mmCIF file of C-alpha atoms and ligand atoms in Angstrom:
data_model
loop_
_atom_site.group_PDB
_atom_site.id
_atom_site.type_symbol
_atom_site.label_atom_id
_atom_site.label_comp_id
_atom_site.label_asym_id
_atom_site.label_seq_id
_atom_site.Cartn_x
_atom_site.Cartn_y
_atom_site.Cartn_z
ATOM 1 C CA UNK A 1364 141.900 -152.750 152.820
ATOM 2 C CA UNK A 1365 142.904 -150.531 150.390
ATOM 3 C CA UNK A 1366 143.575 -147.003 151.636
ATOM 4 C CA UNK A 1367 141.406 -144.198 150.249
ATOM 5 C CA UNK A 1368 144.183 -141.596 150.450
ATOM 6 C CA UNK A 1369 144.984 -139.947 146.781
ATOM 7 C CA UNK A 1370 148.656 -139.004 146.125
ATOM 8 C CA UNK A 1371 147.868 -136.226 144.079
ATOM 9 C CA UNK A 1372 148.789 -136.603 140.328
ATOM 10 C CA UNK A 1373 151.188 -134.503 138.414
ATOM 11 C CA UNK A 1374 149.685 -132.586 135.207
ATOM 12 C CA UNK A 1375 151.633 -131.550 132.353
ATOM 13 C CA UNK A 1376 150.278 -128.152 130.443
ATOM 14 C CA UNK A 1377 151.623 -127.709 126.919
ATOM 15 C CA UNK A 1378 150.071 -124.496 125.664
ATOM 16 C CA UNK A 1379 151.691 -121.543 124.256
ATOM 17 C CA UNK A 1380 149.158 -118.334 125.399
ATOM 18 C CA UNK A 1381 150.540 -117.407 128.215
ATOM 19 C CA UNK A 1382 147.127 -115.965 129.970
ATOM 20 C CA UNK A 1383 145.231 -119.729 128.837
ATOM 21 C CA UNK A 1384 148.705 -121.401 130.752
ATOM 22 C CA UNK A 1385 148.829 -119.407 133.506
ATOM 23 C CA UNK A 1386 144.688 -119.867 133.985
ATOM 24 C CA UNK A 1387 144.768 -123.576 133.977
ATOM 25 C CA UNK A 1388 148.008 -123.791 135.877
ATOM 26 C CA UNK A 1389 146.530 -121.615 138.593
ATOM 27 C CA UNK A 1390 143.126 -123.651 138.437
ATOM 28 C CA UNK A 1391 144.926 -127.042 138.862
ATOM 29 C CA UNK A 1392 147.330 -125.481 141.766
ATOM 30 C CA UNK A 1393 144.209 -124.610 143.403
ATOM 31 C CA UNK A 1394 142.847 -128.500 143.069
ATOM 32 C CA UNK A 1395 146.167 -129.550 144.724
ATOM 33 C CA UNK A 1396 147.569 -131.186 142.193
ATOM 34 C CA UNK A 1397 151.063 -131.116 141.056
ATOM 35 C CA UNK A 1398 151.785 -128.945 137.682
ATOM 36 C CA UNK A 1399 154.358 -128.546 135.083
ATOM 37 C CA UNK A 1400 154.311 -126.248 131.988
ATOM 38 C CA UNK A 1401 156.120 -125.888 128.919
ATOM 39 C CA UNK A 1402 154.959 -123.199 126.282
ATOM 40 C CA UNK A 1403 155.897 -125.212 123.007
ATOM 41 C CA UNK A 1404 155.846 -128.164 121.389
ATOM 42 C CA UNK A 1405 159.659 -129.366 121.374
ATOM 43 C CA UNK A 1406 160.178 -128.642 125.016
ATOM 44 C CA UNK A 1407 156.648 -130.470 126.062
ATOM 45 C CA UNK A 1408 157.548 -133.527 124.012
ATOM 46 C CA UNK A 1409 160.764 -133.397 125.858
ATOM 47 C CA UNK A 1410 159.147 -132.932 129.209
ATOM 48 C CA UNK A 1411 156.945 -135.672 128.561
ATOM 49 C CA UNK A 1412 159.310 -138.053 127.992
ATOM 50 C CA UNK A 1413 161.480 -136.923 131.081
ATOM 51 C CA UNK A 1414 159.131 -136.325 133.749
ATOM 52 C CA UNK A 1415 156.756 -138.763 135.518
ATOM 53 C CA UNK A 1416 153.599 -136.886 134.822
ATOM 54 C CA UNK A 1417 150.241 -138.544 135.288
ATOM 55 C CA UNK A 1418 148.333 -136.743 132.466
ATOM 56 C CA UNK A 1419 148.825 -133.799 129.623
ATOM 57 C CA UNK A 1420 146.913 -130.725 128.549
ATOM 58 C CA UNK A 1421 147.839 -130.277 125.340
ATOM 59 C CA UNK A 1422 147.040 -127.695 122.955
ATOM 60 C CA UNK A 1423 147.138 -128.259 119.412
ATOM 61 C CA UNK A 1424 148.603 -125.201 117.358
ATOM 62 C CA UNK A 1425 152.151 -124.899 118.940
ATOM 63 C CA UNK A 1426 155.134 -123.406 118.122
ATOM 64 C CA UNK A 1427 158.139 -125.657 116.976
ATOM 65 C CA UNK A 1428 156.121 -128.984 117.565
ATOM 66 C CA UNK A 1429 152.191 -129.264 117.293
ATOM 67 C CA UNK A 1430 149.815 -131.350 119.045
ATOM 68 C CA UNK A 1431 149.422 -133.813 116.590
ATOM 69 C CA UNK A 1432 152.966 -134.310 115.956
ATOM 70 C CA UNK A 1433 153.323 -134.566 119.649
ATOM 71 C CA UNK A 1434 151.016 -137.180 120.353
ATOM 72 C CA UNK A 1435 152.109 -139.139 117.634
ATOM 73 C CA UNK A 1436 155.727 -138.908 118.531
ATOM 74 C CA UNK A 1437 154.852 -139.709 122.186
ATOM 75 C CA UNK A 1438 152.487 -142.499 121.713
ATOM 76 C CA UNK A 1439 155.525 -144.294 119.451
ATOM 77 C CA UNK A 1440 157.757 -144.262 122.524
ATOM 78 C CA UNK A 1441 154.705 -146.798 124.144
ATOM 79 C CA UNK A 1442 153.828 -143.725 126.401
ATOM 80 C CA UNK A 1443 150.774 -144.133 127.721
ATOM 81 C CA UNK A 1444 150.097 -140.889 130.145
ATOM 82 C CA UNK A 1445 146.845 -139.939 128.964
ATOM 83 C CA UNK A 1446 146.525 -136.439 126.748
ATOM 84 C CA UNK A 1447 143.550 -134.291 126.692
ATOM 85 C CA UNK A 1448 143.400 -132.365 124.232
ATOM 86 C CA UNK A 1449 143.056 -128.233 123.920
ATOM 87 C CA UNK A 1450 141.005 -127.623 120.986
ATOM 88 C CA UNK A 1451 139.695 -124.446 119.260
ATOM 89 C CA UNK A 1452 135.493 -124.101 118.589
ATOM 90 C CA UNK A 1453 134.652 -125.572 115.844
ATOM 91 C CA UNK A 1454 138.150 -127.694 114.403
ATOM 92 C CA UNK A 1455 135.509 -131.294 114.465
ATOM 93 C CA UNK A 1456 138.811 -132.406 112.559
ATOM 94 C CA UNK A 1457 141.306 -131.927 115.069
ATOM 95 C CA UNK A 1458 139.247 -133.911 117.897
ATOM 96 C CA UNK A 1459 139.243 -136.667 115.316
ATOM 97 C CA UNK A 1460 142.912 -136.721 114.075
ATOM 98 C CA UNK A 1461 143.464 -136.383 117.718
ATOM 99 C CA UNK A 1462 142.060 -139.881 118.787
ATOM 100 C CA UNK A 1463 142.787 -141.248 116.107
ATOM 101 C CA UNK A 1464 146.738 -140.294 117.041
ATOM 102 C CA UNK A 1465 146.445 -141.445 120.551
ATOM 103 C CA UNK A 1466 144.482 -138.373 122.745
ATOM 104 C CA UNK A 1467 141.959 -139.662 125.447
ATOM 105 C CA UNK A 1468 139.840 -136.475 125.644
ATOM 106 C CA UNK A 1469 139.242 -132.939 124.614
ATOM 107 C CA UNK A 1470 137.900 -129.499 125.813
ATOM 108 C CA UNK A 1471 136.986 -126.780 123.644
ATOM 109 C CA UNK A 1472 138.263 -123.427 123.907
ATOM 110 C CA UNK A 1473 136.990 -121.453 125.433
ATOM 111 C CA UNK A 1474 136.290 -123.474 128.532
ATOM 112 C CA UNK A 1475 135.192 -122.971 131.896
ATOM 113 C CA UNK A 1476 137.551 -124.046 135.009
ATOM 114 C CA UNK A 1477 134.737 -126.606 136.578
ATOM 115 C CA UNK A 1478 134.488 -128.265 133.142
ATOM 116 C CA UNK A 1479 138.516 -128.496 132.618
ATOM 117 C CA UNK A 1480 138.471 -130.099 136.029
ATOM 118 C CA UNK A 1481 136.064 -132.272 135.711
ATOM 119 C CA UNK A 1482 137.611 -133.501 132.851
ATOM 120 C CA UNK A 1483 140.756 -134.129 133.846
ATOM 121 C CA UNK A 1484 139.209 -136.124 137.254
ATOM 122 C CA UNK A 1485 137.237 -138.008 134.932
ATOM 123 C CA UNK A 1486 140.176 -139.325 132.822
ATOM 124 C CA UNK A 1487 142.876 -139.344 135.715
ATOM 125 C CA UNK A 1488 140.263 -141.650 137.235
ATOM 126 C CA UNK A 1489 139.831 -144.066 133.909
ATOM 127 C CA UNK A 1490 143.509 -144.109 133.899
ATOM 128 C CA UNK A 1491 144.595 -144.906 137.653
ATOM 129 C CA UNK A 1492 141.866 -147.927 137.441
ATOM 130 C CA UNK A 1493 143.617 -149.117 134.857
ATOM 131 C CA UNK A 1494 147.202 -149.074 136.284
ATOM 132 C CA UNK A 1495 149.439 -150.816 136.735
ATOM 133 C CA UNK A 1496 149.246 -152.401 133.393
ATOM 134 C CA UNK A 1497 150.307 -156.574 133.616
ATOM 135 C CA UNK A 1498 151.888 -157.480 131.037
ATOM 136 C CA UNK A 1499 152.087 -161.154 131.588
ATOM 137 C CA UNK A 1500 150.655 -163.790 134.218
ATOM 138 C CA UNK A 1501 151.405 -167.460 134.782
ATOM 139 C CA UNK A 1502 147.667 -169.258 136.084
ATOM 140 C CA UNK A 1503 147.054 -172.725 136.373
ATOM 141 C CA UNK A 1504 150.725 -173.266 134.452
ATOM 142 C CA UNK A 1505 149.037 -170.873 131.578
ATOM 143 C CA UNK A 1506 151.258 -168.347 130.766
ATOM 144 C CA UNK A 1507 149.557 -165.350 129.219
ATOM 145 C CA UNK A 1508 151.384 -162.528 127.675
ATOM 146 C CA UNK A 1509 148.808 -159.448 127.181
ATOM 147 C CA UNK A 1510 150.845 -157.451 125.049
ATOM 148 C CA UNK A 1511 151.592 -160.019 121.841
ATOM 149 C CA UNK A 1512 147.777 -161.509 123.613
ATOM 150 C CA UNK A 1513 149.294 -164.594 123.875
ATOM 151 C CA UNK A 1514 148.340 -167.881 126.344
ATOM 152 C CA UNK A 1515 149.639 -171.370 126.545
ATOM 153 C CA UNK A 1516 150.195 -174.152 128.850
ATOM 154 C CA UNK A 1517 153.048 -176.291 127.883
ATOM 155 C CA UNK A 1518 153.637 -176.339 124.261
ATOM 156 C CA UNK A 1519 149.706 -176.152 123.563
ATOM 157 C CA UNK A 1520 148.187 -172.804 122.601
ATOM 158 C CA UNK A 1521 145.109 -171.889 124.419
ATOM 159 C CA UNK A 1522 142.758 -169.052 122.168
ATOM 160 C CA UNK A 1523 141.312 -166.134 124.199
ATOM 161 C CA UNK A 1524 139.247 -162.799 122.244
ATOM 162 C CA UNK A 1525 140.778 -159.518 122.815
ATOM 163 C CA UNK A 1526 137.996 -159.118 125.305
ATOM 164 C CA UNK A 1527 138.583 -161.942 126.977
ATOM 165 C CA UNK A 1528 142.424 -161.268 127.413
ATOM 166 C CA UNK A 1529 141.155 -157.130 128.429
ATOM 167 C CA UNK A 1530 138.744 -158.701 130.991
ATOM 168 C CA UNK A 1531 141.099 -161.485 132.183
ATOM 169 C CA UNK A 1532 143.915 -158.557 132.785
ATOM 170 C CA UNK A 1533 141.474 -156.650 134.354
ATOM 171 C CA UNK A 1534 140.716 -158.907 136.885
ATOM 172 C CA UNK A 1535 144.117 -159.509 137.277
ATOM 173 C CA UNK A 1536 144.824 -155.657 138.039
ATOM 174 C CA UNK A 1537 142.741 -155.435 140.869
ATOM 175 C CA UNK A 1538 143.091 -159.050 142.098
ATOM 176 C CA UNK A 1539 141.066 -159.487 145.923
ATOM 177 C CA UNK A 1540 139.239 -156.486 145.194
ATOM 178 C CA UNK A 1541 134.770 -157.088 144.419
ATOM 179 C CA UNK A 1542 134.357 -155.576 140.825
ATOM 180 C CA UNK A 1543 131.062 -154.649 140.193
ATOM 181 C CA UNK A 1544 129.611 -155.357 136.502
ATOM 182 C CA UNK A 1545 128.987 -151.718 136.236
ATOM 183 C CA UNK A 1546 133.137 -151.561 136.467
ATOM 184 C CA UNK A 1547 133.623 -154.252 134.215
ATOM 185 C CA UNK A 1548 131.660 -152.306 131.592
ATOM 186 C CA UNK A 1549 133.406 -149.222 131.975
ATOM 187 C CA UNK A 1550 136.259 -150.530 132.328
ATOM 188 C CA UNK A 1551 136.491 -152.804 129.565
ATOM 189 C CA UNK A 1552 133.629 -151.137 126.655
ATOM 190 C CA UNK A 1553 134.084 -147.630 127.202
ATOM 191 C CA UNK A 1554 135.058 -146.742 124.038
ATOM 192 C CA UNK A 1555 132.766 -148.958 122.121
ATOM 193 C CA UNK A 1556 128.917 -147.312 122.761
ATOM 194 C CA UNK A 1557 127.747 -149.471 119.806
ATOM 195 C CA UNK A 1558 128.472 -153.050 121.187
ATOM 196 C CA UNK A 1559 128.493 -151.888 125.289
ATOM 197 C CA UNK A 1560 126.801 -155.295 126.226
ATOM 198 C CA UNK A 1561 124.449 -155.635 128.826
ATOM 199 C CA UNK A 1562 125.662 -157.167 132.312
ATOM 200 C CA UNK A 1563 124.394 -160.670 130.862
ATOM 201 C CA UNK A 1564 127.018 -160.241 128.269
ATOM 202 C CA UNK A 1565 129.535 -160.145 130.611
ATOM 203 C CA UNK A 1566 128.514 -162.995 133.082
ATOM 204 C CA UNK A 1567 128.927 -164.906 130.102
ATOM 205 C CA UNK A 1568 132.145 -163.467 129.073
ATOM 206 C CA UNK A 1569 132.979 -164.715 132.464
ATOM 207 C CA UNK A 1570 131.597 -167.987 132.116
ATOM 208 C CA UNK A 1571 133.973 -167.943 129.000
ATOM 209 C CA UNK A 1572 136.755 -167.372 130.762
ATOM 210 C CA UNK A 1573 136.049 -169.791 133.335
ATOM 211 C CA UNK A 1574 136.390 -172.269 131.254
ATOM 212 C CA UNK A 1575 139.814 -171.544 129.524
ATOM 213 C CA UNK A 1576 141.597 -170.352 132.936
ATOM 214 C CA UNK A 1577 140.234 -172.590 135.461
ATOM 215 C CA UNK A 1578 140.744 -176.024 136.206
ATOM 216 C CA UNK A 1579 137.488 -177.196 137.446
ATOM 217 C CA UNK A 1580 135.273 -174.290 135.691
ATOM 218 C CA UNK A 1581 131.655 -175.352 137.687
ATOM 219 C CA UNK A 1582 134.194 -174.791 140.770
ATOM 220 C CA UNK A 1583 136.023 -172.038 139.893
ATOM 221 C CA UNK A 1584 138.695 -171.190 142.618
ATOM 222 C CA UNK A 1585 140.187 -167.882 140.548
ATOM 223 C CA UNK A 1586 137.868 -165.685 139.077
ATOM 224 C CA UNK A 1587 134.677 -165.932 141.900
ATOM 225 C CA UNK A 1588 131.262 -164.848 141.788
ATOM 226 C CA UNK A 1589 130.313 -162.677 144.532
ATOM 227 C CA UNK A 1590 126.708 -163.114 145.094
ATOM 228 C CA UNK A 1591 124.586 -159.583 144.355
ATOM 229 C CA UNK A 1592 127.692 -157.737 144.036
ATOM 230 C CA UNK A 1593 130.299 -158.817 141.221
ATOM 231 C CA UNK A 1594 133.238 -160.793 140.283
ATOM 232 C CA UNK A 1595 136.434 -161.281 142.301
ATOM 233 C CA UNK A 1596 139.637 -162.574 141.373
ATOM 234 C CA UNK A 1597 142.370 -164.398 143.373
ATOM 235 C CA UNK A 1598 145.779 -165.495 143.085
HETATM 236 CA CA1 LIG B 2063 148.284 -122.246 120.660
#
């Protein structure tokens, strides 16, 4: 079993108002976990790159670097520590450049404590379920490559969806562990509210699978039903 004992992450602020970086360094001290600060842009990129941090608070209008450029330079190196974003009332524009340059989440300034922290459990949560990231898997002599989303057995190419390779890695990730469907849709459609399916959707998605991974798909001996509860996958 899988112990239930949290090393406690390491959080990067970038902000450059010394009372807002001093009140969120003090408020994440206080949660336990680990914090590092830099008060611009240049140095946080730097101390991004450097440091193993397990998410960023970053603020957007920063001396010598800002946000945006940040993020963007970051997310080109194939960083993926999640960013949450600082943003001032009312900038609807900077939330969107923001995603749309790599940031997982936002708060709004002015923000209470409980909200910040909630926030940043909700996405260091997303973002540990997620790791460590597979990058390739040999099954039934398939080889799959998730990053070019690639699969073949032999010489022959064998077609999976993006979904199919997202739910396949998935599995993978958290192989001998029950996933519930409710997991499987978090996990997998978060970020799409218009097409979240319903749990049908993904028994079929399954069923899918089944049949491209497994030998014997009516008898699958990888990815497992477990009755009233989920899916399971094993080596
Ligand atoms: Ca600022």
């Amino acid at each position: 079993m899988k112990g239930k004992v949290q090393r406690m992450a390491t959080i990067l602020i970038i902000e450059d108002e010394a009372p807002i970086l001093t009140g969120l360094e003090d408020a994440l001290l206080a949660e336990g976990y680990e914090v590092m600060t830099a008060s611009n842009g240049e140095l946080g990129l730097k101390t991004a790159l450097q440091e193993k941090t397990e998410l960023i608070l970053l603020d957007i209008m920063l001396p010598k670097l800002n946000g945006f450029d940040l993020i963007s330079q970051f997310r080109q190196k194939n960083k993926t520590t999640p960013i949450i974003m600082l943003t001032a009332k009312g900038q609807e524009r900077d939330k969107i450049k923001g995603f749309a340059l790599g940031a997982d989440d936002y708060v709004t300034k002015p923000f209470s404590v409980k909200e910040l922290t909630a926030r940043v459990k909700a996405v260091l949560k997303r973002s540990l379920q997620t790791a460590p990231a597979v990058a390739e898997y040999v099954l039934e002599g398939i080889h799959f490559d998730f990053k070019a989303l690639k699969a073949r057995k032999a010489q022959q190419e064998i077609a999976l969806s993006p979904r199919e390779y997202d739910l396949l890695r998935y599995l993978i990730e958290h192989k001998g562990e029950v996933i519930s469907r409710a997991q499987i849709l978090q996990a997998i459609w978060q970020y799409d509210l218009e097409n979240t399916p319903t749990t049908r959707t993904i028994d079929n998605y399954i069923v899918k699978l089944r049949q491209k991974v497994e030998k014997k798909p009516d008898q699958p001996r990888h990815i497992l039903t477990v009755h009233g509860k989920g899916y399971r996958f094993e080596e």
